[in-house]
Short mmCIF file of N, CA and C in Angstrom, two decimals:
data_model
loop_
_atom_site.label_atom_id
_atom_site.label_comp_id
_atom_site.label_asym_id
_atom_site.label_seq_id
_atom_site.Cartn_x
_atom_site.Cartn_y
_atom_site.Cartn_z
N MET A 216 -21.91 -1.99 33.64
CA MET A 216 -21.49 -2.85 32.55
C MET A 216 -20.94 -3.82 32.96
N SER A 217 -21.44 -4.66 32.44
CA SER A 217 -21.12 -6.52 32.66
C SER A 217 -18.97 -6.73 32.49
N SER A 218 -19.15 -7.54 32.85
CA SER A 218 -17.41 -7.87 32.89
C SER A 218 -17.01 -8.29 31.17
N THR A 219 -18.11 -9.01 30.49
CA THR A 219 -17.90 -9.53 29.11
C THR A 219 -18.03 -8.62 28.46
N ARG A 220 -18.93 -7.34 28.52
CA ARG A 220 -18.66 -6.37 27.85
C ARG A 220 -17.45 -5.11 27.84
N GLN A 221 -16.85 -5.18 29.24
CA GLN A 221 -15.76 -4.65 29.69
C GLN A 221 -14.41 -5.17 28.90
N ASP A 222 -14.55 -6.75 29.21
CA ASP A 222 -13.29 -6.96 28.63
C ASP A 222 -13.43 -7.19 27.09
N GLU A 223 -14.34 -6.80 26.27
CA GLU A 223 -14.63 -6.94 24.97
C GLU A 223 -14.18 -5.31 24.39
N SER A 224 -14.33 -4.51 25.13
CA SER A 224 -13.88 -3.26 24.87
C SER A 224 -12.75 -3.05 25.46
N LEU A 225 -11.70 -3.70 26.40
CA LEU A 225 -10.94 -3.26 26.77
C LEU A 225 -9.92 -4.24 25.92
N HIS A 226 -10.29 -5.45 25.53
CA HIS A 226 -9.31 -6.07 24.77
C HIS A 226 -9.29 -6.11 23.08
N GLY A 227 -10.54 -5.67 22.90
CA GLY A 227 -10.81 -5.32 21.05
C GLY A 227 -11.19 -6.60 20.71
N SER A 228 -12.14 -7.71 21.08
CA SER A 228 -12.17 -8.71 20.75
C SER A 228 -13.16 -8.89 19.85
N SER A 229 -13.62 -7.72 19.15
CA SER A 229 -14.58 -7.42 18.03
C SER A 229 -14.37 -8.16 16.85
N ARG A 230 -14.96 -8.48 16.04
CA ARG A 230 -14.82 -9.61 14.62
C ARG A 230 -14.01 -8.25 13.98
N SER A 231 -14.42 -7.10 13.83
CA SER A 231 -13.79 -6.14 12.85
C SER A 231 -12.37 -5.89 13.38
N SER A 232 -12.14 -6.15 13.97
CA SER A 232 -10.71 -5.42 15.07
C SER A 232 -9.64 -6.44 14.86
N SER A 233 -10.00 -7.70 14.61
CA SER A 233 -8.70 -9.09 14.42
C SER A 233 -8.17 -8.78 13.02
N PRO A 234 -6.64 -9.07 13.36
CA PRO A 234 -5.89 -8.89 12.62
C PRO A 234 -6.17 -9.38 11.31
N ILE A 235 -6.85 -10.74 11.31
CA ILE A 235 -7.43 -11.23 9.86
C ILE A 235 -7.90 -10.33 9.10
N ALA A 236 -9.06 -9.65 9.67
CA ALA A 236 -9.98 -8.70 8.84
C ALA A 236 -9.18 -7.45 8.66
N ARG A 237 -8.21 -6.83 9.39
CA ARG A 237 -7.80 -5.81 9.05
C ARG A 237 -6.68 -6.22 8.00
N ALA A 238 -6.42 -7.29 7.79
CA ALA A 238 -5.31 -7.83 6.81
C ALA A 238 -6.20 -7.85 5.40
N TRP A 239 -7.52 -8.43 5.60
CA TRP A 239 -8.33 -8.34 4.17
C TRP A 239 -8.76 -6.62 3.85
N ILE A 240 -8.76 -6.37 4.73
CA ILE A 240 -8.96 -4.69 4.50
C ILE A 240 -7.97 -4.15 3.88
N SER A 241 -6.89 -4.40 4.22
CA SER A 241 -5.57 -3.81 3.93
C SER A 241 -5.48 -4.20 2.44
N VAL A 242 -6.24 -5.55 1.89
CA VAL A 242 -5.89 -5.83 0.54
C VAL A 242 -6.96 -5.34 -0.21
N ALA A 243 -7.93 -5.31 0.32
CA ALA A 243 -8.76 -4.22 -0.51
C ALA A 243 -8.60 -2.93 -1.14
N LEU A 244 -7.93 -2.33 0.14
CA LEU A 244 -7.40 -0.98 -0.28
C LEU A 244 -6.43 -0.72 -1.26
N ILE A 245 -5.79 -2.00 -1.82
CA ILE A 245 -4.77 -1.75 -2.47
C ILE A 245 -4.93 -1.50 -3.95
N PRO A 246 -5.80 -1.29 -4.51
CA PRO A 246 -6.60 -0.74 -5.67
C PRO A 246 -6.65 0.76 -5.78
N ALA A 247 -7.41 0.88 -4.61
CA ALA A 247 -7.64 2.41 -4.07
C ALA A 247 -6.30 3.16 -4.37
N PHE A 248 -5.27 2.64 -3.37
CA PHE A 248 -4.04 3.01 -3.38
C PHE A 248 -3.23 3.18 -4.40
N LEU A 249 -3.37 1.83 -5.61
CA LEU A 249 -2.48 2.59 -6.63
C LEU A 249 -3.47 3.63 -7.78
N LEU A 250 -4.45 3.94 -7.59
CA LEU A 250 -5.22 5.05 -8.10
C LEU A 250 -4.36 6.27 -7.44
N VAL A 251 -4.63 6.63 -6.22
CA VAL A 251 -3.96 7.27 -5.74
C VAL A 251 -2.65 7.34 -6.04
N SER A 252 -1.90 6.76 -6.18
CA SER A 252 -0.44 6.72 -6.81
C SER A 252 -0.49 7.21 -7.87
N VAL A 253 -1.11 6.82 -9.07
CA VAL A 253 -1.37 7.26 -10.36
C VAL A 253 -1.39 8.84 -10.38
N VAL A 254 -2.51 8.92 -9.73
CA VAL A 254 -2.87 10.47 -9.67
C VAL A 254 -2.09 11.54 -9.25
N LEU A 255 -1.25 10.80 -7.83
CA LEU A 255 -0.42 11.93 -7.21
C LEU A 255 0.85 11.91 -8.31
N THR A 256 1.27 10.96 -8.83
CA THR A 256 2.64 11.22 -9.66
C THR A 256 2.31 11.95 -10.97
N LEU A 257 1.09 11.74 -11.30
CA LEU A 257 0.59 12.83 -12.63
C LEU A 257 0.45 14.61 -12.14
N TYR A 258 0.12 14.54 -10.88
CA TYR A 258 0.32 16.18 -10.25
C TYR A 258 1.72 16.51 -10.05
N LEU A 259 2.50 15.35 -9.63
CA LEU A 259 4.01 16.14 -9.03
C LEU A 259 4.74 16.30 -10.77
N TYR A 260 4.19 15.49 -11.37
CA TYR A 260 5.09 16.06 -12.59
C TYR A 260 4.76 17.05 -13.52
N GLU A 261 3.09 17.74 -13.16
CA GLU A 261 2.66 18.86 -13.64
C GLU A 261 3.40 19.95 -12.26
N TRP A 262 3.10 19.43 -11.13
CA TRP A 262 3.73 20.67 -9.97
C TRP A 262 5.28 20.77 -10.80
N PHE A 263 6.33 20.03 -10.85
CA PHE A 263 7.35 20.22 -11.26
C PHE A 263 7.73 20.62 -13.02
N GLY A 264 6.43 20.77 -13.54
CA GLY A 264 6.68 21.55 -14.52
C GLY A 264 6.78 20.79 -16.21
N TYR A 265 6.53 19.44 -15.70
CA TYR A 265 6.74 18.44 -17.20
C TYR A 265 5.38 17.70 -17.14
N GLU A 266 5.53 17.24 -18.48
CA GLU A 266 4.49 16.27 -18.50
C GLU A 266 5.02 14.54 -18.82
N PRO A 267 4.31 13.81 -18.22
CA PRO A 267 5.05 12.45 -18.26
C PRO A 267 4.92 11.73 -19.75
N GLU A 268 4.52 11.59 -20.09
CA GLU A 268 4.27 11.40 -21.54
C GLU A 268 4.93 11.96 -22.59
N ASN A 269 5.72 13.39 -22.57
CA ASN A 269 6.93 13.83 -23.13
C ASN A 269 8.21 13.23 -22.73
N ALA A 270 8.53 12.60 -21.84
CA ALA A 270 10.07 12.37 -21.31
C ALA A 270 11.04 13.19 -21.25
N ASP A 271 10.68 14.17 -21.18
CA ASP A 271 11.57 15.10 -21.03
C ASP A 271 12.07 15.30 -19.62
N ALA A 272 11.72 15.14 -18.75
CA ALA A 272 11.61 15.16 -17.27
C ALA A 272 13.14 15.20 -17.11
N PRO A 273 14.19 15.53 -16.19
CA PRO A 273 15.44 15.35 -15.63
C PRO A 273 15.19 14.19 -14.93
N PRO A 274 16.35 13.19 -14.84
CA PRO A 274 16.23 12.49 -13.78
C PRO A 274 15.80 12.21 -12.51
N TRP A 275 16.13 13.64 -11.60
CA TRP A 275 15.58 13.53 -9.96
C TRP A 275 14.21 13.61 -10.32
N VAL A 276 13.37 14.12 -11.36
CA VAL A 276 11.96 14.26 -11.11
C VAL A 276 11.58 13.08 -11.55
N GLU A 277 12.00 12.08 -12.23
CA GLU A 277 11.64 10.81 -12.57
C GLU A 277 11.77 9.84 -11.10
N ILE A 278 12.84 10.07 -10.34
CA ILE A 278 12.91 9.33 -9.05
C ILE A 278 12.33 9.92 -7.76
N VAL A 279 12.10 10.94 -8.12
CA VAL A 279 11.17 11.62 -6.68
C VAL A 279 9.61 11.12 -6.76
N THR A 280 9.30 11.47 -8.25
CA THR A 280 7.70 10.69 -9.04
C THR A 280 7.59 9.29 -8.32
N THR A 281 9.07 8.33 -8.51
CA THR A 281 9.01 7.16 -8.63
C THR A 281 8.58 6.65 -7.13
N ALA A 282 9.36 7.36 -6.49
CA ALA A 282 9.73 7.21 -5.12
C ALA A 282 8.36 7.24 -4.50
N VAL A 283 7.95 8.68 -4.51
CA VAL A 283 6.59 8.67 -4.08
C VAL A 283 5.26 7.91 -4.24
N ALA A 284 5.33 7.41 -5.41
CA ALA A 284 4.36 6.65 -5.67
C ALA A 284 4.72 5.20 -5.21
N ILE A 285 5.64 4.96 -5.25
CA ILE A 285 5.75 3.15 -4.80
C ILE A 285 5.69 3.70 -3.03
N ILE A 286 6.10 4.40 -2.36
CA ILE A 286 5.90 4.56 -0.99
C ILE A 286 3.99 4.78 -0.91
N VAL A 287 3.60 5.49 -1.53
CA VAL A 287 1.92 5.56 -1.30
C VAL A 287 1.20 4.26 -1.35
N PHE A 288 1.62 3.83 -2.43
CA PHE A 288 1.31 2.37 -2.84
C PHE A 288 1.68 1.23 -2.11
N LEU A 289 2.78 1.27 -1.17
CA LEU A 289 3.40 0.23 -0.39
C LEU A 289 2.42 0.36 0.78
N VAL A 290 1.82 1.45 1.27
CA VAL A 290 1.06 1.54 2.62
C VAL A 290 0.06 0.39 2.73
N PRO A 291 -0.89 -0.31 1.82
CA PRO A 291 -1.71 -1.02 2.06
C PRO A 291 -0.96 -2.05 1.86
N CYS A 292 -0.02 -2.44 1.31
CA CYS A 292 0.46 -3.70 1.13
C CYS A 292 1.47 -4.08 2.15
N VAL A 293 1.85 -3.07 2.89
CA VAL A 293 2.70 -3.51 4.11
C VAL A 293 1.69 -4.02 5.46
N ALA A 294 0.73 -2.98 4.98
CA ALA A 294 0.04 -3.50 6.42
C ALA A 294 -1.19 -4.83 6.16
N ALA A 295 -1.43 -5.56 5.37
CA ALA A 295 -1.50 -6.67 4.85
C ALA A 295 -0.58 -7.72 4.96
N VAL A 296 0.84 -7.41 4.74
CA VAL A 296 1.42 -8.53 5.06
C VAL A 296 1.54 -8.21 7.01
N LEU A 297 2.02 -7.13 7.50
CA LEU A 297 1.99 -6.88 8.87
C LEU A 297 0.74 -7.59 9.77
N TYR A 298 -0.41 -7.02 9.34
CA TYR A 298 -1.60 -7.92 9.97
C TYR A 298 -1.98 -9.27 9.53
N GLY A 299 -1.37 -9.65 7.87
CA GLY A 299 -1.19 -10.89 7.97
C GLY A 299 -0.35 -11.98 9.07
N ARG A 300 0.66 -11.17 9.00
CA ARG A 300 1.73 -12.19 10.06
C ARG A 300 1.06 -12.33 11.35
N GLN A 301 0.49 -11.24 11.70
CA GLN A 301 0.08 -10.98 12.95
C GLN A 301 -1.24 -12.15 13.30
N ALA A 302 -2.22 -12.39 12.44
CA ALA A 302 -3.33 -13.51 12.50
C ALA A 302 -2.48 -14.95 12.37
N SER A 303 -1.51 -14.61 11.54
CA SER A 303 -0.61 -16.22 11.31
C SER A 303 -0.08 -16.72 12.50
N ARG A 304 0.60 -15.64 13.31
CA ARG A 304 1.14 -16.13 14.52
C ARG A 304 0.06 -16.41 15.34
N GLY A 305 -1.04 -15.57 15.52
CA GLY A 305 -1.75 -16.02 16.51
C GLY A 305 -2.41 -17.40 16.10
N GLY A 306 -2.18 -18.29 15.27
CA GLY A 306 -3.15 -19.43 14.61
C GLY A 306 -3.88 -18.89 13.67
N ASP A 307 -3.78 -18.54 12.96
CA ASP A 307 -4.70 -18.07 12.07
C ASP A 307 -4.16 -18.46 10.66
N ARG A 308 -4.22 -19.76 10.17
CA ARG A 308 -3.57 -19.69 9.04
C ARG A 308 -4.16 -19.15 7.69
N ARG A 309 -5.21 -18.48 7.98
CA ARG A 309 -5.74 -17.85 6.74
C ARG A 309 -5.08 -16.38 6.55
N GLY A 310 -4.18 -16.19 7.60
CA GLY A 310 -3.39 -14.44 7.37
C GLY A 310 -2.34 -14.83 6.42
N LEU A 311 -2.14 -16.22 6.08
CA LEU A 311 -0.67 -16.08 4.92
C LEU A 311 -1.52 -15.98 3.89
N ILE A 312 -2.46 -15.75 3.35
CA ILE A 312 -3.25 -15.31 1.81
C ILE A 312 -2.83 -13.68 1.93
N PRO A 313 -3.43 -13.13 2.59
CA PRO A 313 -3.26 -11.51 2.52
C PRO A 313 -2.05 -11.39 2.57
N VAL A 314 -0.92 -11.90 3.30
CA VAL A 314 0.58 -11.76 3.58
C VAL A 314 1.31 -11.88 1.81
N GLY A 315 0.65 -13.04 0.89
CA GLY A 315 1.05 -13.36 -0.40
C GLY A 315 0.60 -12.42 -0.84
N LEU A 316 -0.51 -12.04 -1.04
CA LEU A 316 -1.20 -10.88 -2.06
C LEU A 316 -0.31 -9.28 -1.91
N GLY A 317 -0.32 -8.99 -0.38
CA GLY A 317 0.58 -8.13 -0.40
C GLY A 317 1.48 -7.68 -0.77
N VAL A 318 2.59 -9.20 -0.54
CA VAL A 318 4.00 -9.17 -1.04
C VAL A 318 3.64 -9.27 -2.54
N LEU A 319 3.16 -10.11 -3.01
CA LEU A 319 3.00 -9.92 -4.43
C LEU A 319 2.76 -8.41 -4.95
N ALA A 320 1.87 -8.16 -4.70
CA ALA A 320 1.60 -6.73 -4.98
C ALA A 320 2.35 -5.58 -5.10
N GLY A 321 2.85 -5.35 -3.98
CA GLY A 321 4.13 -4.74 -3.50
C GLY A 321 5.12 -4.74 -4.65
N LEU A 322 5.70 -6.00 -4.58
CA LEU A 322 6.81 -6.23 -4.87
C LEU A 322 6.52 -6.12 -7.11
N SER A 323 5.28 -6.62 -7.37
CA SER A 323 5.41 -6.29 -8.80
C SER A 323 5.35 -4.78 -9.00
N LEU A 324 4.28 -4.06 -8.58
CA LEU A 324 4.35 -2.66 -8.58
C LEU A 324 5.40 -1.92 -8.56
N SER A 325 6.64 -2.23 -7.61
CA SER A 325 7.99 -2.01 -7.31
C SER A 325 8.68 -1.99 -8.66
N VAL A 326 8.81 -2.96 -8.78
CA VAL A 326 9.29 -3.29 -10.20
C VAL A 326 8.99 -2.79 -10.90
N LEU A 327 7.72 -2.68 -11.34
CA LEU A 327 7.31 -1.98 -12.60
C LEU A 327 7.35 -0.63 -13.04
N SER A 328 7.43 -0.17 -11.50
CA SER A 328 7.64 1.37 -11.94
C SER A 328 8.74 1.83 -11.57
N VAL A 329 9.80 0.97 -11.35
CA VAL A 329 11.17 1.28 -11.28
C VAL A 329 12.05 0.99 -12.82
N VAL A 330 11.20 -0.45 -13.38
CA VAL A 330 11.77 -0.46 -14.88
C VAL A 330 11.24 0.48 -15.96
N SER A 331 9.81 0.79 -15.26
CA SER A 331 9.33 2.11 -16.24
C SER A 331 10.01 3.37 -16.15
N SER A 332 10.38 4.09 -15.24
CA SER A 332 10.97 4.95 -15.01
C SER A 332 12.18 5.09 -15.77
N LEU A 333 12.98 3.86 -15.60
CA LEU A 333 14.57 3.83 -16.24
C LEU A 333 13.85 3.81 -18.02
N GLY A 334 12.98 3.57 -18.38
CA GLY A 334 12.78 3.55 -19.70
C GLY A 334 13.39 2.78 -20.76
N PRO A 335 13.41 2.96 -22.22
CA PRO A 335 13.99 2.32 -22.97
C PRO A 335 15.60 2.21 -22.62
N LEU A 336 16.37 1.37 -22.42
CA LEU A 336 17.81 1.17 -22.24
C LEU A 336 18.34 0.90 -23.48
#
């Protein structure tokens, strides 16, 4: 095994393992995690014995289902921010775009979920 191949395998210098690639993969996974969080929320309502469209669930069910949905959705958002910042600190300013997208998506869905779980006041 040549020294360049050994260096590549030890340091992970392949293109797919770069922080910018990981950041963009995380951004691409945001819609999939949104779908997973919505489906998980519906299953949690069913598991607790309520239907989300009836709005008859007690507050603790709303809190639990909303918290789980937000946590699941934030996984790729946080990954996009972390890998984007890592790329940016490494000198690749393109990492700031996934950071912005991760923050925007994470904050917007979190606020939307909290407001919708509060219902009409």
